[in-house]
CSV table of N, CA and C in Angstrom, one decimal:
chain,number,residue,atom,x,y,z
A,29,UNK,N,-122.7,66.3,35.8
A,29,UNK,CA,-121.9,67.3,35.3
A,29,UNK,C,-120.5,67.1,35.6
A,30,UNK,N,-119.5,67.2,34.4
A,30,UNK,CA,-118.0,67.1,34.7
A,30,UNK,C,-117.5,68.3,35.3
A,31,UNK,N,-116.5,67.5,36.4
A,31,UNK,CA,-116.2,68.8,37.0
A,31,UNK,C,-114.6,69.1,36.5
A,32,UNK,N,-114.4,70.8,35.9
A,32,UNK,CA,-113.3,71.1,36.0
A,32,UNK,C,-112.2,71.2,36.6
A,33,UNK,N,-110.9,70.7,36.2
A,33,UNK,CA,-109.4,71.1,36.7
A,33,UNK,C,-109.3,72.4,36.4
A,34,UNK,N,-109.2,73.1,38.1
A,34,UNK,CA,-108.8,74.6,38.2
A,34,UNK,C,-107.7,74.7,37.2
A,35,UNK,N,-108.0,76.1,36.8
A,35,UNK,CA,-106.2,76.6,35.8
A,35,UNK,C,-105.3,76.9,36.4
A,36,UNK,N,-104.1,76.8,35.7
A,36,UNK,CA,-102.8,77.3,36.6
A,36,UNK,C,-103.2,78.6,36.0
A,37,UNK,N,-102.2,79.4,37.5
A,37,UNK,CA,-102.1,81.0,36.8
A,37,UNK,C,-101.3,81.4,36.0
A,38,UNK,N,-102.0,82.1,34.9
A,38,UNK,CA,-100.6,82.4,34.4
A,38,UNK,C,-101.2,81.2,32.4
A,39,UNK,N,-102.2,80.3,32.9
A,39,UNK,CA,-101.9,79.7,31.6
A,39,UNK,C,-103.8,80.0,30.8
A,40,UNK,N,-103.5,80.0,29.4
A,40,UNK,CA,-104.5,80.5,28.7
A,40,UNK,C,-105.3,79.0,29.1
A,41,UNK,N,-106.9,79.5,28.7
A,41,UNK,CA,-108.1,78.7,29.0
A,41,UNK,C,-107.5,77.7,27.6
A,42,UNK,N,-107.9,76.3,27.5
A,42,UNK,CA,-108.1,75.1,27.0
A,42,UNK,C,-106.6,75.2,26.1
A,43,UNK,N,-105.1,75.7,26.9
A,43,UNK,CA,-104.0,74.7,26.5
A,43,UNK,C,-103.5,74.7,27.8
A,44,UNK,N,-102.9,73.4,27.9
A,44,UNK,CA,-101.9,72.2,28.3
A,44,UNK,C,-101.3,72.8,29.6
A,45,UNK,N,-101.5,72.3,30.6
A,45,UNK,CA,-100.8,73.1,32.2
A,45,UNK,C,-99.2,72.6,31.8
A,46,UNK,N,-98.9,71.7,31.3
A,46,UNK,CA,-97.4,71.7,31.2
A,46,UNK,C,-96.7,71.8,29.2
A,47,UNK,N,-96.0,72.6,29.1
A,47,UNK,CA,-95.3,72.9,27.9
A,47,UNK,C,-93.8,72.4,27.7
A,48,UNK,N,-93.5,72.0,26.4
A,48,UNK,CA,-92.4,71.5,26.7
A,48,UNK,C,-91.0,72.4,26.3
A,49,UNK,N,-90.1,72.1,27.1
A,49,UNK,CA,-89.0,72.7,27.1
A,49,UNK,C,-88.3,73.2,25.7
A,50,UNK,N,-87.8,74.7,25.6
A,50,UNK,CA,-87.1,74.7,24.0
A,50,UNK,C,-85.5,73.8,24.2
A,51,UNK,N,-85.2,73.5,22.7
A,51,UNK,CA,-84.5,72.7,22.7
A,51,UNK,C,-83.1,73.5,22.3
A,52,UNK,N,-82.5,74.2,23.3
A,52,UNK,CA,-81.4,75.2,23.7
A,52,UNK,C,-80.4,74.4,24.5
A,53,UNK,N,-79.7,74.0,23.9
A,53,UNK,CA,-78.7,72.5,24.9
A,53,UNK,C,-77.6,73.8,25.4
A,54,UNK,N,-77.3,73.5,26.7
A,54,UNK,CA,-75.8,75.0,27.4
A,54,UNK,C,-74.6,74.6,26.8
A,55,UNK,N,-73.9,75.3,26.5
A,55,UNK,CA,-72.5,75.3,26.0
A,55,UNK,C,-71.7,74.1,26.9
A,56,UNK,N,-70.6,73.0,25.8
A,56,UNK,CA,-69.9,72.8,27.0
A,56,UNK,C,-68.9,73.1,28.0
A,57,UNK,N,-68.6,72.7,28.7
A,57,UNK,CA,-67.7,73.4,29.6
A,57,UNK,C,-66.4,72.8,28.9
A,58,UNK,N,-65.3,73.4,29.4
A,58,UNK,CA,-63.9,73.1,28.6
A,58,UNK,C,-63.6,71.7,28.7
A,59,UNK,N,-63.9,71.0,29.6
A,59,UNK,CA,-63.2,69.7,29.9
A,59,UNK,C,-64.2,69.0,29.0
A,60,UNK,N,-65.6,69.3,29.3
A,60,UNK,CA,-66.6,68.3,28.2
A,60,UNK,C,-66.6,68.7,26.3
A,61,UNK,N,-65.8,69.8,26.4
A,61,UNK,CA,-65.5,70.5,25.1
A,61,UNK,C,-63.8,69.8,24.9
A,62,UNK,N,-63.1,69.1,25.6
A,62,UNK,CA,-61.7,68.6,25.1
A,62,UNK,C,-62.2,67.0,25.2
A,63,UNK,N,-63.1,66.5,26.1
A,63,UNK,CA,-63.6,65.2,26.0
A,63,UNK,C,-64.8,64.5,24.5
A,64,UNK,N,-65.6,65.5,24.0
A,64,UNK,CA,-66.1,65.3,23.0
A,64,UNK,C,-65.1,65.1,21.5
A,65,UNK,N,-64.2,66.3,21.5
A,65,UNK,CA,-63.1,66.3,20.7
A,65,UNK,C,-62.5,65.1,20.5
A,66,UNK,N,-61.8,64.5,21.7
A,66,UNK,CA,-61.3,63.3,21.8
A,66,UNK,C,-61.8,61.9,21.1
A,67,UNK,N,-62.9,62.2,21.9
A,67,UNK,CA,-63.8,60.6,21.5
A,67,UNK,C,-64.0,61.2,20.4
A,68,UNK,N,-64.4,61.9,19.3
A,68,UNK,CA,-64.6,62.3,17.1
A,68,UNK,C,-62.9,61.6,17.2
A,69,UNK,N,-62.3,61.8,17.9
A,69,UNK,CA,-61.2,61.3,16.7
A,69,UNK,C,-60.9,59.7,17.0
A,70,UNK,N,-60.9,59.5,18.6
A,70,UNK,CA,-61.0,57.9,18.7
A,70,UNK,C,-62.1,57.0,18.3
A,71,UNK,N,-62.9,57.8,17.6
A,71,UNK,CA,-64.2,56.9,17.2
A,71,UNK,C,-63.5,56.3,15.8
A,72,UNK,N,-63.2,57.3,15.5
A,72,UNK,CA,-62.6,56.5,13.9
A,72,UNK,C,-62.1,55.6,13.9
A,73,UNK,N,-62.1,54.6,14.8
A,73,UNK,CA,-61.6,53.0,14.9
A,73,UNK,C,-63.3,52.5,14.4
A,74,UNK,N,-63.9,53.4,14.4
A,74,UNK,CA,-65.1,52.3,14.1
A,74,UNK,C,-65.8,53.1,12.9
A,75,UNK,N,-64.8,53.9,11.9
A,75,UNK,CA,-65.3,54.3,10.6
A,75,UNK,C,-65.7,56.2,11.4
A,76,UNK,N,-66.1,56.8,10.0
A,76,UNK,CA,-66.6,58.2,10.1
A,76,UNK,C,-67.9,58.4,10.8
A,77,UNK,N,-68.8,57.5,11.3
A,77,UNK,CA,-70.2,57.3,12.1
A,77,UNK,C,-70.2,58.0,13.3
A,78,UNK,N,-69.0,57.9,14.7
A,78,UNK,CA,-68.8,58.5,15.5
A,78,UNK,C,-69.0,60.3,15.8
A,79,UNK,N,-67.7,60.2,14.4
A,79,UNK,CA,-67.0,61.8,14.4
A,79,UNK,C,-68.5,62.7,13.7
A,80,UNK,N,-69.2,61.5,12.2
A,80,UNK,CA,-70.3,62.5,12.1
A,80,UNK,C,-71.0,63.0,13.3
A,81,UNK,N,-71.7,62.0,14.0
A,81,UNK,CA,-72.9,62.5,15.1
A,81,UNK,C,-72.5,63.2,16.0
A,82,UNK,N,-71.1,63.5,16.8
A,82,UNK,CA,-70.4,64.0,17.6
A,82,UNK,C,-70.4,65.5,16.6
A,83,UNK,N,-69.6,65.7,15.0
A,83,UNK,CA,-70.3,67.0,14.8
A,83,UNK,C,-71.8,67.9,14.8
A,84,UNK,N,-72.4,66.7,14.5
A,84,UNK,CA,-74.0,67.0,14.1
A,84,UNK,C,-74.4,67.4,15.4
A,85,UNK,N,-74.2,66.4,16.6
A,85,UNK,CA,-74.5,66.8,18.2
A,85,UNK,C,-74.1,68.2,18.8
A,86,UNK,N,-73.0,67.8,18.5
A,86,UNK,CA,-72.1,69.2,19.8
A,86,UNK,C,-71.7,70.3,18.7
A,87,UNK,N,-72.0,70.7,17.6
A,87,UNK,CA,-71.2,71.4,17.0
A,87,UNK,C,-71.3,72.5,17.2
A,88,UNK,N,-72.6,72.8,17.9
A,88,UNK,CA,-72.8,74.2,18.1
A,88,UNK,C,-72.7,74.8,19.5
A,89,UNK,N,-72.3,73.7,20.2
A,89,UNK,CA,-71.8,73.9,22.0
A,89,UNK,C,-70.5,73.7,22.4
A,90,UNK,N,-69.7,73.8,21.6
A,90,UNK,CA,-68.2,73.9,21.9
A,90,UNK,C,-67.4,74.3,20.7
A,91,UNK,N,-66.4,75.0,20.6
A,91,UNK,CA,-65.8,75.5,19.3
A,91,UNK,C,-64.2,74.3,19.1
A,92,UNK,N,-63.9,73.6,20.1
A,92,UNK,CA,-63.2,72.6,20.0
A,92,UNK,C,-63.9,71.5,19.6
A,93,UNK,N,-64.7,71.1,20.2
A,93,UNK,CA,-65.5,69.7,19.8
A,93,UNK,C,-66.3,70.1,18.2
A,94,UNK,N,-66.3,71.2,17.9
A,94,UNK,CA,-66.9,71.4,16.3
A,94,UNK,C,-65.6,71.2,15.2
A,95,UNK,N,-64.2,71.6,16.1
A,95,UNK,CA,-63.1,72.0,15.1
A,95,UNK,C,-62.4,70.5,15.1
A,96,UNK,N,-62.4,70.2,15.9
A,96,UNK,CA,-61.7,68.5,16.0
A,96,UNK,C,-62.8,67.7,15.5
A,97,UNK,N,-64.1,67.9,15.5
A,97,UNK,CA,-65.7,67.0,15.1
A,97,UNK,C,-65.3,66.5,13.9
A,98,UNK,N,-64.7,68.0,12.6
A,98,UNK,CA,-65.0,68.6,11.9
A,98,UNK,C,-63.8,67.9,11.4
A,99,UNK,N,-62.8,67.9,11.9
A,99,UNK,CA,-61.5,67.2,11.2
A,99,UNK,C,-61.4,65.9,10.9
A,100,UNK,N,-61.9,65.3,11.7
A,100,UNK,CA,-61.8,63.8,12.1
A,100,UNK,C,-62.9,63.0,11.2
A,101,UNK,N,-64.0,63.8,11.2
A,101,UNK,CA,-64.8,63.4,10.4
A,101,UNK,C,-64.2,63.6,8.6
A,102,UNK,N,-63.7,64.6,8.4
A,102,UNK,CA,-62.8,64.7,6.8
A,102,UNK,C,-62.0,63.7,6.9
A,103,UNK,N,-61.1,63.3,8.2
A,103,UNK,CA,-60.1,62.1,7.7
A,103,UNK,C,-60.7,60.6,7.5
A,104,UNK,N,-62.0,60.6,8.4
A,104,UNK,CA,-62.3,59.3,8.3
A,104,UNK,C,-63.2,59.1,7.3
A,105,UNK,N,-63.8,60.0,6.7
A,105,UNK,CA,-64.7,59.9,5.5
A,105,UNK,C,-64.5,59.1,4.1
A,106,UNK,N,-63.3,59.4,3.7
A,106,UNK,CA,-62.7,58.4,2.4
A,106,UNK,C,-62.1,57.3,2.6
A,107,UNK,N,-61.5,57.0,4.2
A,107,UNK,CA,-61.2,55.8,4.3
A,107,UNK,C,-62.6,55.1,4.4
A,108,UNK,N,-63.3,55.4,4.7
A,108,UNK,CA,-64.4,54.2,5.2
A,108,UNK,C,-65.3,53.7,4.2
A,109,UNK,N,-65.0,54.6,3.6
A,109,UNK,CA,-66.1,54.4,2.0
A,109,UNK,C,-64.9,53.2,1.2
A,110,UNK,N,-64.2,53.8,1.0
A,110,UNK,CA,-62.9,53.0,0.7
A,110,UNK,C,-63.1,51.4,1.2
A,111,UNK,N,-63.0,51.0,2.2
A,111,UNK,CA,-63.1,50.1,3.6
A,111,UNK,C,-64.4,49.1,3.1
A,112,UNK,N,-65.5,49.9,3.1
A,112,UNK,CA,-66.8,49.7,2.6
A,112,UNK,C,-66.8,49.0,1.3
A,113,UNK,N,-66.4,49.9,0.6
A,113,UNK,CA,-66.1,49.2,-1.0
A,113,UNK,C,-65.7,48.0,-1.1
A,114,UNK,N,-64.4,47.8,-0.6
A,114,UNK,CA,-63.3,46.9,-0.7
A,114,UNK,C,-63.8,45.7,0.5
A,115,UNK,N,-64.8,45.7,1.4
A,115,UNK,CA,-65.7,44.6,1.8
A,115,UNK,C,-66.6,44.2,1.2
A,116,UNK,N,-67.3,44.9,0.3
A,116,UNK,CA,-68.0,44.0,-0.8
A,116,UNK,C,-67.3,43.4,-2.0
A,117,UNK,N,-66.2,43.9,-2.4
A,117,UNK,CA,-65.2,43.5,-3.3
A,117,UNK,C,-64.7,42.4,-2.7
A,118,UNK,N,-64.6,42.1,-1.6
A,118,UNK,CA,-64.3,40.9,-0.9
A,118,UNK,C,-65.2,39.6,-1.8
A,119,UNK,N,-66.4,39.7,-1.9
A,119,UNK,CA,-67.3,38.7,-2.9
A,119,UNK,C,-66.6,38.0,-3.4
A,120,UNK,N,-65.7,38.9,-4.3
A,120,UNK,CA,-65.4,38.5,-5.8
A,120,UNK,C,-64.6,37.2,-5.8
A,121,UNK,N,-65.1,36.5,-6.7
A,121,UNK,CA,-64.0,34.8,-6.6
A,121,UNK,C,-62.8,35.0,-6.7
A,122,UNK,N,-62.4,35.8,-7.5
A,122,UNK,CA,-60.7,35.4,-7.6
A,122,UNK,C,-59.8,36.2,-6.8
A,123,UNK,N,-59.8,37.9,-6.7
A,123,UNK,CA,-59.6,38.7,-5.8
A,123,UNK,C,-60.3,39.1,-4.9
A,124,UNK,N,-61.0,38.4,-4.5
A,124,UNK,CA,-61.5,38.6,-3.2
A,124,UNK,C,-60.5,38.9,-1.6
A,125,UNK,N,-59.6,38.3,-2.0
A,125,UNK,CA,-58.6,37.8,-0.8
A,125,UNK,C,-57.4,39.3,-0.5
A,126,UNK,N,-57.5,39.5,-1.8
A,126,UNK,CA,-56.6,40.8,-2.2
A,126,UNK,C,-57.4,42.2,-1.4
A,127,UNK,N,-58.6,42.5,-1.5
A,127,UNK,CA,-59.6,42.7,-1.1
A,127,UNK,C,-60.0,42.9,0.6
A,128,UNK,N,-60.0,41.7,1.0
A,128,UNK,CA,-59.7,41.4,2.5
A,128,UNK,C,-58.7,42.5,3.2
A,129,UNK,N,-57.2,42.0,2.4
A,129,UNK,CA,-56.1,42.2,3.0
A,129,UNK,C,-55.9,44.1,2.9
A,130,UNK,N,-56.6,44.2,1.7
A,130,UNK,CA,-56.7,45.7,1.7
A,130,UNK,C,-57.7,46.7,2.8
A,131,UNK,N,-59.1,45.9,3.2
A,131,UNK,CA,-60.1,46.3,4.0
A,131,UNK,C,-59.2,46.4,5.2
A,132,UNK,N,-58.7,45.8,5.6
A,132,UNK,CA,-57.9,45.2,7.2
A,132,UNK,C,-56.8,46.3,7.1
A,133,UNK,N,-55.9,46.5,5.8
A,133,UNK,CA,-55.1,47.7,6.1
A,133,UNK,C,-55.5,48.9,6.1
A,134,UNK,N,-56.5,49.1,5.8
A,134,UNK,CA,-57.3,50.8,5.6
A,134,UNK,C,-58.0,50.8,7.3
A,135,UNK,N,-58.2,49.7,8.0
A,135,UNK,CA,-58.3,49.7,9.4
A,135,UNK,C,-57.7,50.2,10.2
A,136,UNK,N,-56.7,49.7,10.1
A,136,UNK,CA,-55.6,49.4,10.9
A,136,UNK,C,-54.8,50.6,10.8
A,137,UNK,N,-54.5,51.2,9.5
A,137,UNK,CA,-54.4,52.4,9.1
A,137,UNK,C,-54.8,53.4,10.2
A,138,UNK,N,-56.6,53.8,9.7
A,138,UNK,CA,-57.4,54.5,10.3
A,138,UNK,C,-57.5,54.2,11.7
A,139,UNK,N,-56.9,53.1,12.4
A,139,UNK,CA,-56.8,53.3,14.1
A,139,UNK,C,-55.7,53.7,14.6
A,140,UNK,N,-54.8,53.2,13.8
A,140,UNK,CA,-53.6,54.2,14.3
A,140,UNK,C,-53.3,55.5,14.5
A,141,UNK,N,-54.4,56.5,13.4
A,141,UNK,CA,-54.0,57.7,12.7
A,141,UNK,C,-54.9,58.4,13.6
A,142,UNK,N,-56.2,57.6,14.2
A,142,UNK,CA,-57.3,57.9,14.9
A,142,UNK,C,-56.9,58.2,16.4
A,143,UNK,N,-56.1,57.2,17.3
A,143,UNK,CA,-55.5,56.9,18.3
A,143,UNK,C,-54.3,58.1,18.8
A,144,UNK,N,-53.8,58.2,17.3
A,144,UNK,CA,-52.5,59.0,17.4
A,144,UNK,C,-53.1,60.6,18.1
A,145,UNK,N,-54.4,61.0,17.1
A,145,UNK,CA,-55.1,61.8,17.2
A,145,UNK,C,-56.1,62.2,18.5
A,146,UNK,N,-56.3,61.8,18.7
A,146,UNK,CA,-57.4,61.6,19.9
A,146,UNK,C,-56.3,61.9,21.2
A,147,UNK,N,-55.0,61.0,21.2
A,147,UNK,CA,-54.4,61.4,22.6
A,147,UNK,C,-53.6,62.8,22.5
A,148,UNK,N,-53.9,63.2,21.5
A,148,UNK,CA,-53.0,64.3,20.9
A,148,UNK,C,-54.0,65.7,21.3
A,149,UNK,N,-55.4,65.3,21.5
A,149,UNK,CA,-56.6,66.3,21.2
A,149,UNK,C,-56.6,66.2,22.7
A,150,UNK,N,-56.9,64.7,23.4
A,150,UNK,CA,-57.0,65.2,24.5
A,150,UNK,C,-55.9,65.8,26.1
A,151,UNK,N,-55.1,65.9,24.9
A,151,UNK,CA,-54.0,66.9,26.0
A,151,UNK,C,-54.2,68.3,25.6
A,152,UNK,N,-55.4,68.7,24.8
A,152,UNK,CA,-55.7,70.3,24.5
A,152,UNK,C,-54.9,70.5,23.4
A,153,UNK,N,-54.7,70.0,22.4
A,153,UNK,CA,-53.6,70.6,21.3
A,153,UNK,C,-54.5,70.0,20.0
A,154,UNK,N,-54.8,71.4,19.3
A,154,UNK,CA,-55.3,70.5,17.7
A,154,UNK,C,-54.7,69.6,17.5
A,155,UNK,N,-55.3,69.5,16.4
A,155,UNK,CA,-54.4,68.1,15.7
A,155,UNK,C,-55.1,68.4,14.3
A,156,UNK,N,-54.2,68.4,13.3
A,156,UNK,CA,-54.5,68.2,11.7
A,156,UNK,C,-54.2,67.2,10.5
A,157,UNK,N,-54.4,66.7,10.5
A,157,UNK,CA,-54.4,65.2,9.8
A,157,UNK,C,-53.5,65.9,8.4
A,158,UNK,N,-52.1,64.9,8.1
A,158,UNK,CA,-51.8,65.6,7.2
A,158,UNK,C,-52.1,65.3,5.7
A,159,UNK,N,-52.5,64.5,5.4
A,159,UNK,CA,-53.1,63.7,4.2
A,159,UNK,C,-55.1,63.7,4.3
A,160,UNK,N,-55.9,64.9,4.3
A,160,UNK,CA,-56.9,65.0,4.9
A,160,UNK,C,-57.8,65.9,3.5
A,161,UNK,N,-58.5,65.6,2.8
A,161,UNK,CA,-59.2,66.0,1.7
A,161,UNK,C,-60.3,67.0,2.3
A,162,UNK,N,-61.0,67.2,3.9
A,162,UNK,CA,-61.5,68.7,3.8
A,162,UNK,C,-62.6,68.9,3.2
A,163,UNK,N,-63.3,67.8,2.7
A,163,UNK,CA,-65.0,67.7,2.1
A,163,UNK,C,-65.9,68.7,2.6
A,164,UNK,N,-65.5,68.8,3.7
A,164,UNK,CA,-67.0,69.4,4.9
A,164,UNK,C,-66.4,70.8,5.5
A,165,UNK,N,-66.6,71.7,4.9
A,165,UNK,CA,-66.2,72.8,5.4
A,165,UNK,C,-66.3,73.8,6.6
């Protein structure tokens, strides 16, 4: 005859002695609420991928890191598609080259504007991108 594992007190007959935690993340604190901010806008050296998951992550545990998330991701969104495009346009036999030189400036663009941003955010001061189309409300 199998012998039983006493119950914990406190837990109903035939569920699970351990339950898993709800998924309630704590607010950030100000400095990890001016540090997430930061990195959405210096991510945009590597396209809108950063600033998305940084909004999608933290957007609901800091009202800076949602508002800067939130920006950075609008600015970087059309360049990169842009960027994107104009690296498969690269293919093409004849302007291909044209192409290149355009993908590399929409880079270089977008790191600067990114850079500019980010040291601007993490001294505590919005920052509003002034050429910024605002998709994501």
């Amino acid at each position: 005859m199998a012998q039983n594992a006493p119950e914990e007190p406190g837990s109903a007959a035939g569920q699970p002695q351990y339950h898993g935690a709800p998924a309630n993340a704590l607010p950030l604190t100000a400095s990890e609420d001016r540090q997430w901010a930061t990195l959405a806008h210096f991510g945009g050296i590597l396209g809108c991928l950063p600033s998305l998951l940084i909004y999608l992550i933290f957007r609901d545990r800091g009202p800076f890191t949602a508002q800067e998330s939130k920006e950075a991701l609008n600015f970087t969104l059309p360049p990169t598609i842009a960027a994107v495009l104009a690296n498969i346009l690269v293919l093409l036999p004849v302007v291909g080259n044209l192409f290149a030189i355009l993908a590399t400036g929409i880079w270089i663009a977008l790191t600067c504007f990114s850079v500019s941003a980010g040291i601007r955010v993490n001294h505590g001061q919005p920052h509003r991108y002034r050429l910024n189309l605002r998709w994501i409300k």
